Amino acid sequence: MPNKRFSIFSSEVFAVEEGDQLIIEIANSHVACLVTKDNKRVIAACELFTFAEGEAEKLDQLFTDISRDSKILSSTPASAKIFINNEFCVPVPIFKFSKEIAPEYLNLVYGEDFSSKINFQHVPVEPGMMNVYRVNEDLYNYLDKRFNKATFHHSYTNIIRRVTSSAALVSDEFIAVQFYDTFLIAAVMKNGVLQLIQTFAYETPEDVLYYLLNITQRFELFSETLTIKISGMIDLDFKLYRELITYFKKVIVENETVPASIPELGEHPLHYFTPFFNLAL
């Protein structure tokens, strides 16, 4: 059964109205929903639902259960911007990209999958890049039918755009890490160039440290000046954060600016919401 982790709204009486933009992120174990208003510049609502990975196989039941407990999904907005958050994504330099062989990029890395649809999306960075990704065809068809005027994107696209645009403001070498309950996404920047973006499943703080230390060695990052930029589901009072600041000298917590339209964030710290708010910015 899906569990509502948090729900925040611009007012106690909230409803999705004509002209609002619905933003949904779907992963193996969560669905995040946001609503933007006023020509998509104001975040008016955000909800997060988590569930066991097996529940995602029964799409209709999953969304029925979530909609029953969601102020956002109980309405039908005019348009929906859907982000697929999975690991089956390969960024390709635009001068090497060809839509005819796009499936081969994924087959080479992940093997063949005949139950998935291949999508690709331009990433507005320099040099140009295309994100080639898979989405389960049943999921794609279900969402396309359920939501009006649905457009599909991959969460990596948004992350790449943000880390690339902010590279000069952080440091020559940094790793941006977004934490979720059972996985993290790490994006590695070196001298203003994206080196890696990848999803890693984890269970313990030791798993996270292993991944980050391995990345540091693999890309020959200088640990004395390397910045680790973190956001998402990480508790700053728990062991994982203490381990990070022990092994890395510069750890920055990314706190996205609180939307003025949302006065209260409840019991959760601001950095919990950053990966989701960033989808709307």
Tab-separated table of N, CA and C in Angstrom, residues 68-160:
chain	number	residue	atom	x	y	z
A	68	ARG	N	-6.533	8.166	-4.273
A	68	ARG	CA	-7.496	8.198	-3.175
A	68	ARG	C	-6.997	9.078	-2.029
A	69	ASP	N	-5.681	9.183	-1.899
A	69	ASP	CA	-5.090	9.925	-0.782
A	69	ASP	C	-4.374	11.187	-1.247
A	70	SER	N	-4.600	11.578	-2.497
A	70	SER	CA	-3.880	12.715	-3.079
A	70	SER	C	-4.831	13.827	-3.491
A	71	LYS	N	-4.540	15.040	-3.008
A	71	LYS	CA	-5.307	16.199	-3.468
A	71	LYS	C	-4.951	16.546	-4.912
A	72	ILE	N	-3.735	16.228	-5.305
A	72	ILE	CA	-3.267	16.590	-6.642
A	72	ILE	C	-3.839	15.657	-7.696
A	73	LEU	N	-3.699	14.354	-7.492
A	73	LEU	CA	-4.117	13.394	-8.510
A	73	LEU	C	-5.614	13.139	-8.518
A	74	SER	N	-6.322	13.652	-7.523
A	74	SER	CA	-7.777	13.490	-7.528
A	74	SER	C	-8.436	14.407	-8.551
A	75	SER	N	-7.663	15.372	-9.074
A	75	SER	CA	-8.158	16.267	-10.119
A	75	SER	C	-7.515	15.885	-11.449
A	76	THR	N	-8.022	16.446	-12.515
A	76	THR	CA	-7.466	16.188	-13.843
A	76	THR	C	-6.961	17.499	-14.438
A	77	PRO	N	-5.658	17.763	-14.371
A	77	PRO	CA	-5.114	19.009	-14.903
A	77	PRO	C	-5.082	19.011	-16.427
A	78	ALA	N	-4.856	20.192	-16.980
A	78	ALA	CA	-4.854	20.332	-18.438
A	78	ALA	C	-3.646	19.656	-19.074
A	79	SER	N	-2.522	19.623	-18.364
A	79	SER	CA	-1.313	19.027	-18.937
A	79	SER	C	-0.482	18.391	-17.832
A	80	ALA	N	0.335	17.434	-18.218
A	80	ALA	CA	1.184	16.740	-17.249
A	80	ALA	C	2.582	16.575	-17.823
A	81	LYS	N	3.567	16.942	-17.019
A	81	LYS	CA	4.969	16.771	-17.377
A	81	LYS	C	5.492	15.612	-16.539
A	82	ILE	N	5.824	14.503	-17.187
A	82	ILE	CA	6.143	13.272	-16.476
A	82	ILE	C	7.634	12.972	-16.584
A	83	PHE	N	8.278	12.832	-15.419
A	83	PHE	CA	9.697	12.486	-15.358
A	83	PHE	C	9.842	11.021	-14.983
A	84	ILE	N	10.604	10.290	-15.776
A	84	ILE	CA	10.926	8.902	-15.490
A	84	ILE	C	12.266	8.873	-14.760
A	85	ASN	N	12.252	8.363	-13.538
A	85	ASN	CA	13.478	8.286	-12.745
A	85	ASN	C	13.897	6.818	-12.643
A	86	ASN	N	14.676	6.384	-13.617
A	86	ASN	CA	15.242	5.035	-13.574
A	86	ASN	C	16.692	5.086	-14.035
A	87	GLU	N	17.370	3.953	-13.926
A	87	GLU	CA	18.794	3.912	-14.272
A	87	GLU	C	19.057	3.671	-15.740
A	88	PHE	N	18.015	3.401	-16.520
A	88	PHE	CA	18.206	2.999	-17.918
A	88	PHE	C	18.277	4.213	-18.838
A	89	CYS	N	19.359	4.943	-18.700
A	89	CYS	CA	19.521	6.198	-19.433
A	89	CYS	C	20.995	6.377	-19.787
A	90	VAL	N	21.249	6.765	-21.031
A	90	VAL	CA	22.622	6.974	-21.501
A	90	VAL	C	22.716	8.344	-22.168
A	91	PRO	N	23.474	9.292	-21.593
A	91	PRO	CA	23.718	10.562	-22.273
A	91	PRO	C	24.687	10.349	-23.438
A	92	VAL	N	24.348	10.896	-24.595
A	92	VAL	CA	25.147	10.704	-25.811
A	92	VAL	C	25.498	12.077	-26.390
A	93	PRO	N	26.775	12.336	-26.703
A	93	PRO	CA	27.121	13.599	-27.375
A	93	PRO	C	26.291	13.753	-28.641
A	94	ILE	N	25.800	14.950	-28.873
A	94	ILE	CA	24.840	15.142	-29.957
A	94	ILE	C	25.453	14.831	-31.322
A	95	PHE	N	26.765	15.019	-31.476
A	95	PHE	CA	27.390	14.744	-32.778
A	95	PHE	C	27.547	13.242	-33.033
A	96	LYS	N	27.322	12.417	-31.989
A	96	LYS	CA	27.373	10.962	-32.163
A	96	LYS	C	25.988	10.330	-32.146
A	97	PHE	N	24.972	11.160	-31.940
A	97	PHE	CA	23.621	10.611	-31.774
A	97	PHE	C	22.952	10.335	-33.116
A	98	SER	N	22.258	9.199	-33.173
A	98	SER	CA	21.418	8.856	-34.318
A	98	SER	C	20.198	8.124	-33.780
A	99	LYS	N	19.004	8.615	-34.109
A	99	LYS	CA	17.800	7.982	-33.561
A	99	LYS	C	17.616	6.562	-34.089
A	100	GLU	N	18.195	6.277	-35.259
A	100	GLU	CA	18.075	4.929	-35.818
A	100	GLU	C	18.803	3.889	-34.961
A	101	ILE	N	19.895	4.290	-34.347
A	101	ILE	CA	20.651	3.327	-33.539
A	101	ILE	C	20.538	3.628	-32.045
A	102	ALA	N	19.612	4.515	-31.668
A	102	ALA	CA	19.447	4.874	-30.256
A	102	ALA	C	19.265	3.657	-29.351
A	103	PRO	N	18.460	2.646	-29.757
A	103	PRO	CA	18.312	1.471	-28.883
A	103	PRO	C	19.626	0.760	-28.591
A	104	GLU	N	20.578	0.844	-29.540
A	104	GLU	CA	21.836	0.128	-29.358
A	104	GLU	C	22.684	0.719	-28.236
A	105	TYR	N	22.537	2.035	-28.002
A	105	TYR	CA	23.270	2.638	-26.885
A	105	TYR	C	22.871	1.954	-25.580
A	106	LEU	N	21.568	1.736	-25.405
A	106	LEU	CA	21.061	1.114	-24.187
A	106	LEU	C	21.346	-0.380	-24.153
A	107	ASN	N	21.207	-1.037	-25.299
A	107	ASN	CA	21.469	-2.481	-25.343
A	107	ASN	C	22.914	-2.789	-24.971
A	108	LEU	N	23.811	-1.920	-25.395
A	108	LEU	CA	25.232	-2.127	-25.124
A	108	LEU	C	25.524	-2.058	-23.630
A	109	VAL	N	24.843	-1.152	-22.934
A	109	VAL	CA	25.102	-0.945	-21.505
A	109	VAL	C	24.274	-1.880	-20.632
A	110	TYR	N	22.995	-2.050	-20.981
A	110	TYR	CA	22.066	-2.755	-20.093
A	110	TYR	C	21.535	-4.073	-20.650
A	111	GLY	N	21.872	-4.409	-21.879
A	111	GLY	CA	21.289	-5.588	-22.500
A	111	GLY	C	19.947	-5.248	-23.132
A	112	GLU	N	19.400	-6.169	-23.892
A	112	GLU	CA	18.146	-5.919	-24.599
A	112	GLU	C	16.950	-6.012	-23.656
A	113	ASP	N	15.918	-5.249	-23.979
A	113	ASP	CA	14.665	-5.276	-23.216
A	113	ASP	C	13.532	-5.010	-24.200
A	114	PHE	N	12.789	-6.052	-24.519
A	114	PHE	CA	11.752	-5.927	-25.538
A	114	PHE	C	10.430	-5.408	-24.974
A	115	SER	N	10.369	-5.185	-23.655
A	115	SER	CA	9.134	-4.683	-23.047
A	115	SER	C	9.183	-3.181	-22.793
A	116	SER	N	10.218	-2.521	-23.296
A	116	SER	CA	10.390	-1.091	-23.036
A	116	SER	C	10.343	-0.275	-24.319
A	117	LYS	N	9.944	0.967	-24.148
A	117	LYS	CA	9.915	1.939	-25.238
A	117	LYS	C	11.167	2.801	-25.133
A	118	ILE	N	11.749	3.152	-26.269
A	118	ILE	CA	12.944	3.993	-26.289
A	118	ILE	C	12.543	5.441	-26.546
A	119	ASN	N	12.940	6.322	-25.647
A	119	ASN	CA	12.726	7.757	-25.817
A	119	ASN	C	14.081	8.453	-25.834
A	120	PHE	N	14.126	9.629	-26.404
A	120	PHE	CA	15.338	10.436	-26.320
A	120	PHE	C	14.950	11.898	-26.185
A	121	GLN	N	15.830	12.642	-25.534
A	121	GLN	CA	15.526	14.023	-25.172
A	121	GLN	C	16.790	14.868	-25.254
A	122	HIS	N	16.670	16.028	-25.856
A	122	HIS	CA	17.802	16.946	-25.951
A	122	HIS	C	18.082	17.570	-24.594
A	123	VAL	N	19.351	17.625	-24.234
A	123	VAL	CA	19.770	18.274	-22.994
A	123	VAL	C	20.383	19.620	-23.366
A	124	PRO	N	19.803	20.726	-22.898
A	124	PRO	CA	20.285	22.050	-23.306
A	124	PRO	C	21.561	22.469	-22.586
A	125	VAL	N	22.675	21.810	-22.922
A	125	VAL	CA	23.972	22.148	-22.347
A	125	VAL	C	24.982	22.242	-23.482
A	126	GLU	N	26.152	22.765	-23.165
A	126	GLU	CA	27.254	22.820	-24.128
A	126	GLU	C	28.394	21.940	-23.644
A	127	PRO	N	28.936	21.046	-24.475
A	127	PRO	CA	28.475	20.747	-25.843
A	127	PRO	C	27.146	20.004	-25.820
A	128	GLY	N	26.455	20.004	-26.942
A	128	GLY	CA	25.130	19.413	-27.015
A	128	GLY	C	25.108	17.943	-26.628
A	129	MET	N	23.967	17.515	-26.086
A	129	MET	CA	23.851	16.151	-25.591
A	129	MET	C	22.425	15.658	-25.794
A	130	MET	N	22.279	14.368	-26.029
A	130	MET	CA	20.965	13.731	-26.089
A	130	MET	C	20.906	12.659	-25.009
A	131	ASN	N	19.809	12.639	-24.273
A	131	ASN	CA	19.579	11.581	-23.296
A	131	ASN	C	18.736	10.498	-23.946
A	132	VAL	N	19.253	9.301	-23.999
A	132	VAL	CA	18.516	8.161	-24.551
A	132	VAL	C	18.107	7.283	-23.372
A	133	TYR	N	16.811	6.995	-23.254
A	133	TYR	CA	16.370	6.243	-22.077
A	133	TYR	C	15.236	5.291	-22.405
A	134	ARG	N	15.080	4.319	-21.528
A	134	ARG	CA	14.007	3.346	-21.634
A	134	ARG	C	12.906	3.675	-20.631
A	135	VAL	N	11.686	3.396	-21.041
A	135	VAL	CA	10.557	3.435	-20.113
A	135	VAL	C	9.692	2.226	-20.424
A	136	ASN	N	9.283	1.531	-19.385
A	136	ASN	CA	8.425	0.367	-19.577
A	136	ASN	C	7.224	0.740	-20.433
A	137	GLU	N	6.966	-0.039	-21.481
A	137	GLU	CA	5.920	0.333	-22.440
A	137	GLU	C	4.533	0.337	-21.814
A	138	ASP	N	4.267	-0.590	-20.901
A	138	ASP	CA	2.969	-0.591	-20.213
A	138	ASP	C	2.802	0.673	-19.381
A	139	LEU	N	3.879	1.071	-18.697
A	139	LEU	CA	3.835	2.298	-17.898
A	139	LEU	C	3.616	3.509	-18.794
A	140	TYR	N	4.358	3.580	-19.886
A	140	TYR	CA	4.227	4.704	-20.816
A	140	TYR	C	2.799	4.810	-21.341
A	141	ASN	N	2.248	3.703	-21.804
A	141	ASN	CA	0.895	3.723	-22.374
A	141	ASN	C	-0.147	4.082	-21.323
A	142	TYR	N	0.044	3.573	-20.112
A	142	TYR	CA	-0.904	3.875	-19.033
A	142	TYR	C	-0.903	5.370	-18.720
A	143	LEU	N	0.279	5.947	-18.562
A	143	LEU	CA	0.384	7.366	-18.217
A	143	LEU	C	-0.092	8.253	-19.357
A	144	ASP	N	0.242	7.864	-20.575
A	144	ASP	CA	-0.175	8.646	-21.737
A	144	ASP	C	-1.698	8.687	-21.855
A	145	LYS	N	-2.333	7.611	-21.472
A	145	LYS	CA	-3.797	7.540	-21.529
A	145	LYS	C	-4.439	8.252	-20.346
A	146	ARG	N	-3.812	8.145	-19.178
A	146	ARG	CA	-4.410	8.691	-17.960
A	146	ARG	C	-4.330	10.211	-17.897
A	147	PHE	N	-3.218	10.786	-18.363
A	147	PHE	CA	-3.008	12.224	-18.217
A	147	PHE	C	-3.113	12.926	-19.567
A	148	ASN	N	-3.836	14.030	-19.568
A	148	ASN	CA	-4.021	14.809	-20.790
A	148	ASN	C	-2.718	15.509	-21.181
A	149	LYS	N	-2.446	15.534	-22.457
A	149	LYS	CA	-1.295	16.273	-22.983
A	149	LYS	C	-0.015	15.949	-22.214
A	150	ALA	N	0.233	14.675	-21.990
A	150	ALA	CA	1.419	14.260	-21.241
A	150	ALA	C	2.676	14.395	-22.094
A	151	THR	N	3.708	14.955	-21.517
A	151	THR	CA	5.030	14.970	-22.145
A	151	THR	C	5.985	14.204	-21.240
A	152	PHE	N	6.892	13.444	-21.846
A	152	PHE	CA	7.765	12.565	-21.074
A	152	PHE	C	9.199	13.077	-21.089
A	153	HIS	N	9.846	12.941	-19.935
A	153	HIS	CA	11.218	13.399	-19.745
A	153	HIS	C	11.928	12.379	-18.859
A	154	HIS	N	13.234	12.503	-18.778
A	154	HIS	CA	13.981	11.675	-17.835
A	154	HIS	C	14.586	12.574	-16.769
A	155	SER	N	14.588	12.103	-15.527
A	155	SER	CA	15.103	12.919	-14.425
A	155	SER	C	16.565	13.291	-14.621
A	156	TYR	N	17.345	12.433	-15.288
A	156	TYR	CA	18.750	12.762	-15.542
A	156	TYR	C	18.890	14.060	-16.335
A	157	THR	N	17.973	14.299	-17.261
A	157	THR	CA	18.067	15.501	-18.095
A	157	THR	C	18.072	16.746	-17.230
A	158	ASN	N	17.178	16.786	-16.270
A	158	ASN	CA	17.084	17.937	-15.379
A	158	ASN	C	18.328	18.060	-14.499
A	159	ILE	N	18.833	16.932	-14.025
A	159	ILE	CA	20.026	16.949	-13.178
A	159	ILE	C	21.242	17.426	-13.969
A	160	ILE	N	21.424	16.900	-15.174
A	160	ILE	CA	22.564	17.307	-16.007
A	160	ILE	C	22.517	18.807	-16.284
